[in-house]
Short mmCIF file of C-alpha atoms in Angstrom, two decimals:
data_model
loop_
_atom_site.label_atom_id
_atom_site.label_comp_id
_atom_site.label_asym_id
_atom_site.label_seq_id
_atom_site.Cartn_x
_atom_site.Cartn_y
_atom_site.Cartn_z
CA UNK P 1 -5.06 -25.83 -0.25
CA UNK P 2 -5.52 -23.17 -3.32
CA UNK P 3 -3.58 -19.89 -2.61
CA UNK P 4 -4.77 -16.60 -3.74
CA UNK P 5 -1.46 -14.92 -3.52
CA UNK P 6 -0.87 -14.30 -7.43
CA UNK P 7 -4.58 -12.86 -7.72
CA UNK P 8 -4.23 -10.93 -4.75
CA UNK P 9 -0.39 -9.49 -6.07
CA UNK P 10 -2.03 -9.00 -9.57
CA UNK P 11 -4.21 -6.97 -8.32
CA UNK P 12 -1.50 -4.62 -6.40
CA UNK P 13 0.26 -4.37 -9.43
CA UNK P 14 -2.44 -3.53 -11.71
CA UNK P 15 -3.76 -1.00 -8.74
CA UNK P 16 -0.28 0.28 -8.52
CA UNK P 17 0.47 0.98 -11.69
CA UNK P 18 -2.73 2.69 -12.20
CA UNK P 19 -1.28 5.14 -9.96
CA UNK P 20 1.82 5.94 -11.40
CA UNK P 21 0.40 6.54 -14.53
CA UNK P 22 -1.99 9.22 -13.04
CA UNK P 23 1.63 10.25 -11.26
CA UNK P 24 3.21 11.18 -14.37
CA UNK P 25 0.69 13.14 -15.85
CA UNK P 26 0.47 15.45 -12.58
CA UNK P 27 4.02 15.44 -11.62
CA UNK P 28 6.58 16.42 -14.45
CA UNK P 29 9.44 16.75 -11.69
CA UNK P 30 12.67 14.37 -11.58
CA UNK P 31 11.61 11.70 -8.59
CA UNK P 32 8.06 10.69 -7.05
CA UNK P 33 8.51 10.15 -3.40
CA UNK P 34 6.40 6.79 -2.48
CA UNK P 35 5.42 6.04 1.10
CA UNK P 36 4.03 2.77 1.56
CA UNK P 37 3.45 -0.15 3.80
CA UNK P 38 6.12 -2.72 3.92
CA UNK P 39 3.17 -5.06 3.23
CA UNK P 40 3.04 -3.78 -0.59
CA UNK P 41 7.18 -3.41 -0.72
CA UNK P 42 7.58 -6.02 -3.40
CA UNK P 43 4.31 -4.75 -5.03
CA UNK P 44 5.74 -1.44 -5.31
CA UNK P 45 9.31 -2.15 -6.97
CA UNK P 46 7.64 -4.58 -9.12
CA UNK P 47 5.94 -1.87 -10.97
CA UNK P 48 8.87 0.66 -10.55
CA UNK P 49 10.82 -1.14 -12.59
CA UNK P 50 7.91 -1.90 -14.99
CA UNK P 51 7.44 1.83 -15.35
CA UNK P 52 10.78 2.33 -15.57
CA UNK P 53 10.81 1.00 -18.65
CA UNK P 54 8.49 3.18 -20.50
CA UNK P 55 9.32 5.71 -18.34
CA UNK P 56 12.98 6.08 -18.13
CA UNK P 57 13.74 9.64 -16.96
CA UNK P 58 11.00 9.47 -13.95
CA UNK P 59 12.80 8.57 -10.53
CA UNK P 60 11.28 7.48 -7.86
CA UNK P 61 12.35 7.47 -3.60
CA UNK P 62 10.32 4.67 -1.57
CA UNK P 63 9.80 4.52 1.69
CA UNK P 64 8.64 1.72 3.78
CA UNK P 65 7.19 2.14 7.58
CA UNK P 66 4.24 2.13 9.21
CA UNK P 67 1.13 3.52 8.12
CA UNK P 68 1.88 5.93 11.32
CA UNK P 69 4.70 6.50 11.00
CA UNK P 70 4.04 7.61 7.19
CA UNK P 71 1.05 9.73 8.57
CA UNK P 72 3.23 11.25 11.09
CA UNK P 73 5.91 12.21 8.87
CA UNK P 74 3.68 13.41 6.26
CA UNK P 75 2.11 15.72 9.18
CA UNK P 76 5.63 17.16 9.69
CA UNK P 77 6.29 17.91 6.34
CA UNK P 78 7.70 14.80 4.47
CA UNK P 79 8.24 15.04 0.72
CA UNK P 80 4.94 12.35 -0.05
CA UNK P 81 3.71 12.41 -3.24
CA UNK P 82 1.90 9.08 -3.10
CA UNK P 83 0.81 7.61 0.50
CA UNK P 84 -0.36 3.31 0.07
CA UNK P 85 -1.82 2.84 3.01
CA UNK P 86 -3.81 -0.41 4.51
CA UNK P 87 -5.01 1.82 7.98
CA UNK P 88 -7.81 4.10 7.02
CA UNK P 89 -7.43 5.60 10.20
CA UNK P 90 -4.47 7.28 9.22
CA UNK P 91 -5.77 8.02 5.54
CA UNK P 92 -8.47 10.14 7.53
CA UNK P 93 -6.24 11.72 10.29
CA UNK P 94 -4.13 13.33 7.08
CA UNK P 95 -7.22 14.37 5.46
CA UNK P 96 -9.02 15.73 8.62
CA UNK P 97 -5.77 18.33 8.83
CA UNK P 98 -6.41 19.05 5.36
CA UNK P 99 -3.00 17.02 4.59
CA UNK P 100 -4.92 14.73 1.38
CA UNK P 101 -5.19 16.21 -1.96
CA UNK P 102 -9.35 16.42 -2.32
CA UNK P 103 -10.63 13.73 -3.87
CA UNK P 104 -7.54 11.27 -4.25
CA UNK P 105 -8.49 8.99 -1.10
CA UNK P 106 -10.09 5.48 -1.98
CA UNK P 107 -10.03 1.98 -1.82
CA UNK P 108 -8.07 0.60 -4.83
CA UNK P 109 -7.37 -2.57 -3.55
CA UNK P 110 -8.65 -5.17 -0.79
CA UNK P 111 -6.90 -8.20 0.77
CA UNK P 112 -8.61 -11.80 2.81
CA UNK P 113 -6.51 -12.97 5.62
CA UNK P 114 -6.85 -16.48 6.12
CA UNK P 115 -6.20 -18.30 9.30
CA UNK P 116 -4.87 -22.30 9.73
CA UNK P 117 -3.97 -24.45 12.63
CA UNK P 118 -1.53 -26.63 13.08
CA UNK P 119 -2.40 -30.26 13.93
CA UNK P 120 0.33 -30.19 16.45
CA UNK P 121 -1.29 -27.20 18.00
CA UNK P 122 -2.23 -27.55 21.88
CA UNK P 123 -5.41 -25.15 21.71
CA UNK P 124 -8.27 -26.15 19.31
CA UNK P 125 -10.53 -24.13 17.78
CA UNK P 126 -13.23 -24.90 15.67
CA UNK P 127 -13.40 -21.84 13.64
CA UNK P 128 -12.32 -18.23 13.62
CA UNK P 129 -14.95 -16.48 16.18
CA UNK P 130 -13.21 -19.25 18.62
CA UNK P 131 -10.20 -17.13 19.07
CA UNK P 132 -12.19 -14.66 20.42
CA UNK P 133 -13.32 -16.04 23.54
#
């Protein structure tokens, strides 16, 4: 079976270094507070420490959790400069209290999930929409 994990984790980094690039032109301030999925953890200090190296002096505090629990915080004040979220829901709750810089919310990146049974499994399926019923 052919894996798309590198493409898919190519693309994060490319995606998420795109962003901290646009990060250091608009924030000349000591750290960039990063709240983000746990999903895109590895993603995230992968290009960290890639940026750290042309970037030396810029410091960065990541935090992991829940796209609500992100939102939440965010809502109460939390010290976000950068919010990587898979849940649009939430993207849209922060930006329907006015909590989104205009014009910074978009899809930069997209995922597949792919689904496999076992051959040891009890229940069959056929195909996907099976699960459903």
């Amino acid at each position: 079976m052919k894996t798309i994990l590198p493409k898919v984790f190519l693309v994060k980094i490319i995606a998420l270094a795109a962003i901290f690039i646009f990060l250091d032109a608009v924030y000349a301030r000591d750290k960039i507070y990063i709240y983000s999925g746990a999903g895109v953890a590895d993603a995230v200090k992968a290009v960290i420490t890639s940026y750290k190296k042309v970037s030396p002096d810029t410091g960065f505090v990541t935090v992991f959790a829940s796209a609500g629990d992100h939102a939440r915080q965010i809502e109460s004040g939390a010290d976000a400069d950068v919010f990587i979220s898979a849940d649009i829901i939430w993207v849209k709750y922060l930006d329907d209290k006015k909590l989104v810089e205009k014009g910074t919310a978009g899809i930069f990146a997209s995922n597949e999930l792919v689904i496999v049974a076992s051959p040891n499994a009890k229940n069959r399926f056929k195909s996907p929409e099976k699960l459903l019923e």
